[in-house]
Coordinates of N, CA and C in Angstrom, one line a residue:
R1103 N 75.2 76.0 82.8 CA 75.4 75.5 83.9 C 77.5 74.6 83.7
E1104 N 77.5 74.2 82.5 CA 78.7 74.4 81.9 C 79.5 75.4 82.0
E1105 N 79.2 76.4 81.1 CA 79.3 77.7 81.2 C 79.9 78.0 82.4
L1106 N 79.2 77.7 83.4 CA 79.6 78.4 85.0 C 80.9 77.4 85.5
K1107 N 80.6 76.4 85.5 CA 81.9 75.8 85.9 C 83.4 76.2 85.1
D1108 N 82.8 77.0 83.7 CA 84.1 76.5 83.2 C 85.3 78.3 83.9
D1109 N 84.4 78.4 83.8 CA 84.3 80.2 84.6 C 84.7 79.9 85.8
I1110 N 84.3 79.2 87.5 CA 84.6 78.8 88.3 C 86.3 78.3 87.8
R1111 N 86.5 77.1 87.3 CA 87.7 75.7 87.1 C 88.8 77.0 86.8
S1112 N 88.3 79.0 85.7 CA 89.1 79.1 85.4 C 89.9 80.6 86.1
R1113 N 89.5 80.1 87.5 CA 89.7 81.6 88.5 C 90.9 80.9 89.1
I1114 N 92.3 81.6 89.9 CA 93.5 80.8 90.3 C 93.1 81.7 92.2
W1115 N 93.2 80.0 92.0 CA 93.1 79.2 93.8 C 94.4 79.4 94.5
L1116 N 94.5 80.1 95.2 CA 95.2 80.3 96.4 C 95.0 80.1 97.6
T1117 N 95.5 79.0 98.2 CA 95.6 78.7 99.9 C 96.3 78.5 100.8
Y1118 N 96.2 77.8 101.9 CA 97.6 77.7 103.2 C 98.0 76.6 102.4
R1119 N 99.7 76.6 103.1 CA 100.3 76.5 102.3 C 101.5 75.5 103.0
K1120 N 102.1 74.7 103.2 CA 103.4 74.3 104.7 C 104.7 74.2 103.9
N1121 N 105.3 74.3 104.0 CA 107.1 73.4 103.5 C 107.4 74.3 102.6
F1122 N 107.0 75.4 102.6 CA 107.8 76.7 101.5 C 108.8 77.3 102.2
Q1123 N 109.6 77.6 101.3 CA 111.3 78.2 101.9 C 110.7 79.1 103.3
N1124 N 111.3 79.2 103.8 CA 111.1 79.8 105.2 C 111.0 81.9 104.9
I1125 N 110.2 82.7 105.2 CA 110.0 83.9 104.9 C 110.8 84.6 105.8
G1126 N 111.6 85.4 105.0 CA 113.3 86.0 105.7 C 113.9 85.4 106.4
G1127 N 113.9 84.0 105.8 CA 114.7 82.8 105.8 C 114.7 82.1 106.8
T1128 N 114.5 83.1 108.3 CA 114.0 82.5 109.6 C 112.4 82.9 109.6
G1129 N 112.1 83.0 109.0 CA 110.8 83.1 109.3 C 109.7 81.6 109.3
P1130 N 108.4 82.0 109.2 CA 107.6 80.7 109.5 C 107.8 80.2 107.8
S1131 N 107.5 78.6 107.8 CA 107.4 77.8 106.0 C 106.2 77.9 106.1
S1132 N 105.2 78.0 107.0 CA 103.6 77.7 106.7 C 103.0 79.0 107.0
D1133 N 101.7 79.4 106.0 CA 100.9 80.5 106.5 C 99.9 79.7 107.8
Q1134 N 99.3 78.3 108.0 CA 98.3 78.0 108.6 C 97.9 79.2 109.3
G1135 N 96.4 79.8 109.8 CA 96.6 80.4 110.7 C 96.8 81.6 110.8
W1136 N 97.3 82.6 109.6 CA 97.3 83.6 109.7 C 97.3 84.4 108.1
G1137 N 97.7 83.5 106.9 CA 97.4 84.0 105.8 C 96.7 83.6 105.2
C1138 N 95.0 83.7 105.5 CA 93.8 83.8 104.8 C 93.4 85.0 104.4
M1139 N 93.9 86.3 104.9 CA 93.4 87.6 104.4 C 94.5 87.9 103.3
L1140 N 95.8 87.5 103.2 CA 96.9 87.2 102.0 C 96.3 86.4 101.1
R1141 N 96.1 85.2 100.9 CA 95.3 85.0 100.5 C 94.4 85.0 99.3
C1142 N 93.2 86.1 100.3 CA 92.6 86.7 99.0 C 92.7 87.2 98.7
G1143 N 93.5 88.3 99.1 CA 94.5 89.7 98.4 C 95.1 89.0 96.8
Q1144 N 95.4 87.5 97.1 CA 96.6 87.7 95.9 C 95.0 86.9 95.2
M1145 N 94.5 86.1 95.1 CA 93.1 85.6 94.3 C 93.0 87.0 93.9
M1146 N 92.5 87.7 94.9 CA 91.4 89.2 93.9 C 92.6 89.7 93.0
L1147 N 93.7 89.7 93.4 CA 94.8 90.2 92.4 C 95.0 89.6 91.0
A1148 N 95.0 87.9 91.7 CA 95.3 87.7 90.3 C 94.2 87.3 89.4
Q1149 N 93.3 87.6 89.8 CA 92.2 87.9 88.8 C 92.2 89.1 88.3
A1150 N 92.6 90.6 88.9 CA 92.9 91.5 88.0 C 93.9 91.0 86.7
L1151 N 94.5 90.1 87.0 CA 95.9 90.5 86.1 C 95.1 89.6 84.9
I1152 N 94.5 88.0 85.5 CA 93.8 87.5 84.1 C 93.1 88.6 83.4
L1153 N 92.3 89.0 83.6 CA 91.1 90.2 83.2 C 91.9 90.8 82.1
R1154 N 92.8 91.7 82.6 CA 94.0 92.4 82.2 C 94.8 92.2 81.2
H1155 N 95.5 90.7 81.0 CA 96.2 90.2 80.0 C 95.5 89.0 79.5
L1156 N 94.5 88.8 79.7 CA 93.6 87.5 79.3 C 92.7 88.0 78.6
G1157 N 91.6 88.7 79.7 CA 90.6 89.4 78.8 C 89.4 88.5 79.2
R1158 N 88.1 88.6 79.9 CA 86.5 88.7 80.9 C 86.9 87.1 80.2
K1159 N 86.4 87.2 78.6 CA 86.2 85.9 78.2 C 87.2 84.5 78.0
W1160 N 88.0 84.5 78.7 CA 89.2 83.3 79.3 C 89.3 82.3 79.2
R1161 N 89.1 81.6 78.9 CA 88.5 80.3 79.9 C 90.0 79.3 79.9
W1162 N 90.3 78.5 81.2 CA 91.7 77.8 81.7 C 91.1 76.5 80.7
T1163 N 92.0 75.4 80.4 CA 92.0 74.4 79.9 C 92.6 73.7 80.4
E1164 N 92.8 72.2 80.8 CA 93.6 71.5 81.1 C 94.7 71.1 80.0
D1165 N 95.1 71.9 78.7 CA 96.5 71.6 77.8 C 96.3 73.6 77.5
C1166 N 95.8 74.2 79.0 CA 96.7 75.3 78.9 C 98.2 76.1 78.2
T1167 N 97.5 76.1 77.1 CA 99.5 77.0 76.4 C 100.0 78.6 77.0
D1168 N 98.2 79.2 77.3 CA 98.9 80.9 77.7 C 99.8 81.1 78.2
D1169 N 101.0 81.8 77.4 CA 102.4 82.0 78.0 C 101.5 83.2 79.4
A1170 N 100.7 83.8 79.0 CA 100.1 85.1 80.5 C 100.2 84.4 81.0
Y1171 N 99.4 83.4 81.2 CA 98.4 82.5 82.4 C 99.6 82.1 82.8
W1172 N 100.9 81.1 82.4 CA 102.2 80.9 83.0 C 102.7 82.4 83.5
K1173 N 102.9 82.9 83.2 CA 103.3 84.2 83.8 C 103.2 84.9 85.2
I1174 N 101.0 84.8 84.8 CA 100.8 85.0 85.7 C 100.8 84.7 87.1
L1175 N 101.0 83.0 87.1 CA 101.0 82.1 88.2 C 102.3 82.0 88.5
K1176 N 103.2 82.2 87.6 CA 104.6 82.3 88.1 C 104.8 84.0 89.7
M1177 N 104.1 84.9 89.3 CA 104.1 85.8 90.3 C 103.2 85.4 90.9
F1178 N 102.9 84.8 90.9 CA 102.3 83.7 93.0 C 103.0 82.8 93.6
E1179 N 104.1 82.9 92.9 CA 104.5 81.3 93.6 C 105.1 81.3 94.9
D1180 N 105.5 80.9 95.5 CA 105.4 81.0 97.3 C 107.0 80.8 97.2
K1181 N 108.0 81.8 97.1 CA 109.3 81.8 96.3 C 110.0 83.3 96.7
K1182 N 110.6 83.3 97.5 CA 110.9 85.1 97.8 C 111.0 86.0 96.5
M1183 N 111.3 85.3 95.2 CA 111.2 86.4 94.3 C 110.2 86.2 93.0
A1184 N 108.9 85.7 93.8 CA 107.8 85.9 92.4 C 107.2 87.5 93.0
T1185 N 107.3 88.0 92.4 CA 106.0 89.4 92.5 C 105.1 89.6 93.9
Y1186 N 104.2 88.4 93.8 CA 103.3 88.7 94.5 C 103.1 87.1 95.6
S1187 N 104.4 86.6 95.8 CA 104.5 85.6 96.6 C 104.3 86.0 97.8
I1188 N 103.8 84.5 98.7 CA 103.5 84.8 100.5 C 105.0 86.0 101.0
H1189 N 105.8 86.2 100.6 CA 106.4 86.2 101.1 C 106.8 87.4 100.7
Q1190 N 107.0 88.0 99.5 CA 106.8 89.4 99.4 C 105.6 90.1 100.1
I1191 N 105.1 89.7 100.0 CA 103.4 90.3 101.0 C 103.9 90.0 102.4
A1192 N 104.1 89.2 103.3 CA 104.5 89.6 105.0 C 105.6 90.3 105.1
S1193 N 107.0 90.1 103.6 CA 107.6 91.6 104.1 C 107.3 93.1 103.9
M1194 N 106.9 93.0 103.0 CA 106.3 94.1 102.9 C 105.4 94.5 104.1
G1195 N 104.5 93.4 104.9 CA 103.2 93.6 105.7 C 103.4 94.5 106.4
E1196 N 105.5 94.7 107.2 CA 106.1 95.0 108.0 C 106.3 96.9 108.0
A1197 N 105.7 96.7 107.0 CA 105.5 98.4 106.6 C 105.1 98.9 106.9
E1198 N 103.5 98.4 107.1 CA 102.9 98.3 107.2 C 101.7 98.3 109.0
G1199 N 103.1 97.7 109.3 CA 103.7 97.4 111.3 C 103.0 95.5 111.3
K1200 N 102.9 94.9 110.6 CA 102.5 93.9 110.5 C 103.7 92.9 110.8
A1201 N 104.6 92.4 111.8 CA 105.1 91.0 111.5 C 104.7 90.0 111.1
V1202 N 105.7 89.4 110.0 CA 105.8 88.1 109.3 C 105.4 86.8 110.5
G1203 N 103.7 86.7 110.0 CA 103.0 85.8 110.2 C 102.3 86.6 111.2
Q1204 N 102.0 87.9 111.5 CA 100.9 88.3 112.0 C 99.5 88.6 110.6
W1205 N 98.4 88.6 111.6 CA 97.2 88.5 110.4 C 96.5 89.6 110.0
F1206 N 96.3 89.2 108.8 CA 96.2 90.9 108.0 C 94.5 91.2 107.9
G1207 N 94.8 92.4 108.5 CA 92.8 93.1 107.5 C 92.9 93.5 106.3
P1208 N 91.9 93.7 105.9 CA 91.0 93.8 104.3 C 92.3 95.4 104.0
N1209 N 92.1 96.1 104.4 CA 92.9 97.5 104.6 C 94.6 97.2 104.4
T1210 N 94.6 96.6 104.9 CA 96.1 96.2 105.0 C 96.8 95.5 104.2
I1211 N 96.4 94.4 103.7 CA 96.6 94.0 102.8 C 96.3 94.5 101.0
A1212 N 95.4 96.0 101.1 CA 95.1 96.2 100.1 C 96.2 96.7 99.8
Q1213 N 96.6 97.2 101.1 CA 97.7 98.8 101.1 C 99.2 98.3 100.4
V1214 N 99.6 96.4 101.0 CA 100.3 96.2 100.6 C 100.4 96.0 99.1
L1215 N 99.4 95.2 98.8 CA 99.7 94.7 97.4 C 99.5 96.1 96.5
K1216 N 99.4 97.5 96.8 CA 99.0 98.7 96.5 C 101.1 99.0 96.6
R1217 N 101.7 98.8 97.3 CA 102.8 99.5 97.2 C 104.1 97.8 96.1
I1218 N 103.5 96.6 96.5 CA 103.9 95.8 95.7 C 103.2 95.9 94.0
A1219 N 102.3 96.6 93.8 CA 102.2 96.2 92.1 C 103.2 98.0 91.6
V1220 N 103.8 98.2 92.4 CA 104.8 99.3 91.5 C 105.4 98.8 91.0
Y1221 N 106.1 97.3 91.9 CA 106.9 97.1 91.0 C 106.7 95.9 89.6
D1222 N 105.3 96.0 89.5 CA 104.7 94.7 88.4 C 104.8 95.7 86.6
D1223 N 106.3 96.5 86.2 CA 106.0 96.7 85.2 C 105.3 95.8 84.0
W1224 N 105.1 94.9 83.7 CA 104.5 94.1 83.0 C 102.9 94.1 82.7
S1225 N 102.9 94.1 84.1 CA 100.6 94.7 84.2 C 100.8 95.6 83.8
G1226 N 102.1 96.9 84.1 CA 101.3 97.7 84.3 C 99.7 98.6 85.1
I1227 N 99.5 97.9 86.7 CA 99.1 98.2 86.8 C 98.7 99.3 88.5
A1228 N 97.5 100.2 88.7 CA 97.1 100.9 90.3 C 96.5 100.3 90.9
I1229 N 96.7 99.9 92.3 CA 96.1 99.6 93.3 C 95.1 100.6 93.8
H1230 N 93.9 100.9 93.3 CA 93.2 102.3 94.1 C 92.5 101.7 95.2
I1231 N 93.0 102.2 96.9 CA 92.1 102.1 97.8 C 91.2 102.9 98.1
A1232 N 89.7 103.3 98.1 CA 88.8 103.6 98.4 C 88.5 103.6 100.1
L1233 N 88.5 105.0 100.5 CA 89.0 105.0 101.8 C 87.4 105.7 101.7
D1234 N 86.7 104.8 103.2 CA 85.3 105.6 103.6 C 84.1 105.7 102.1
N1235 N 84.1 104.3 101.2 CA 83.8 104.2 100.6 C 83.6 105.0 99.5
V1236 N 84.5 105.9 99.3 CA 84.6 107.3 98.7 C 85.9 107.0 97.3
V1237 N 84.8 107.2 96.0 CA 86.4 107.1 94.7 C 85.5 108.1 93.9
I1238 N 87.1 108.9 94.2 CA 87.3 110.2 92.9 C 87.5 109.9 91.7
L1239 N 86.8 109.8 90.9 CA 86.5 110.2 89.5 C 87.9 110.7 89.1
D1240 N 88.7 111.4 89.4 CA 89.8 112.6 89.0 C 91.1 111.7 89.5
D1241 N 91.1 111.1 90.3 CA 92.1 109.9 91.1 C 91.9 108.9 89.9
I1242 N 91.0 108.6 89.7 CA 91.6 107.2 89.0 C 92.5 106.9 87.8

């Protein structure tokens, strides 16, 4: 039971926020009402980065000093310059036909995170989106 609690505690939780820097300078300063799928995408990617940089057995503690953990957290800050910020995701969503502040579906968030991950040299990850439930092994 304690192992399960420790495992759950070790997940990065990203949820609705308000009063962050306006997206695009004049856009929304809250993601309430439209940011749920963006936050879900952030949390899935944050977990992938934890696995990539810290491993499956890594656990968060109150006195955590892992530089990689803190670097991952900073990548998701609600600031324009953070790699996987709500600002970057919402702005990149425009390339997928979604205005800033518009709700994303699962495919849109996947496509946007795939575009953004190209700029994450530190993690060296590639996001593969399996369309029609097909994974082609030669493409991985």
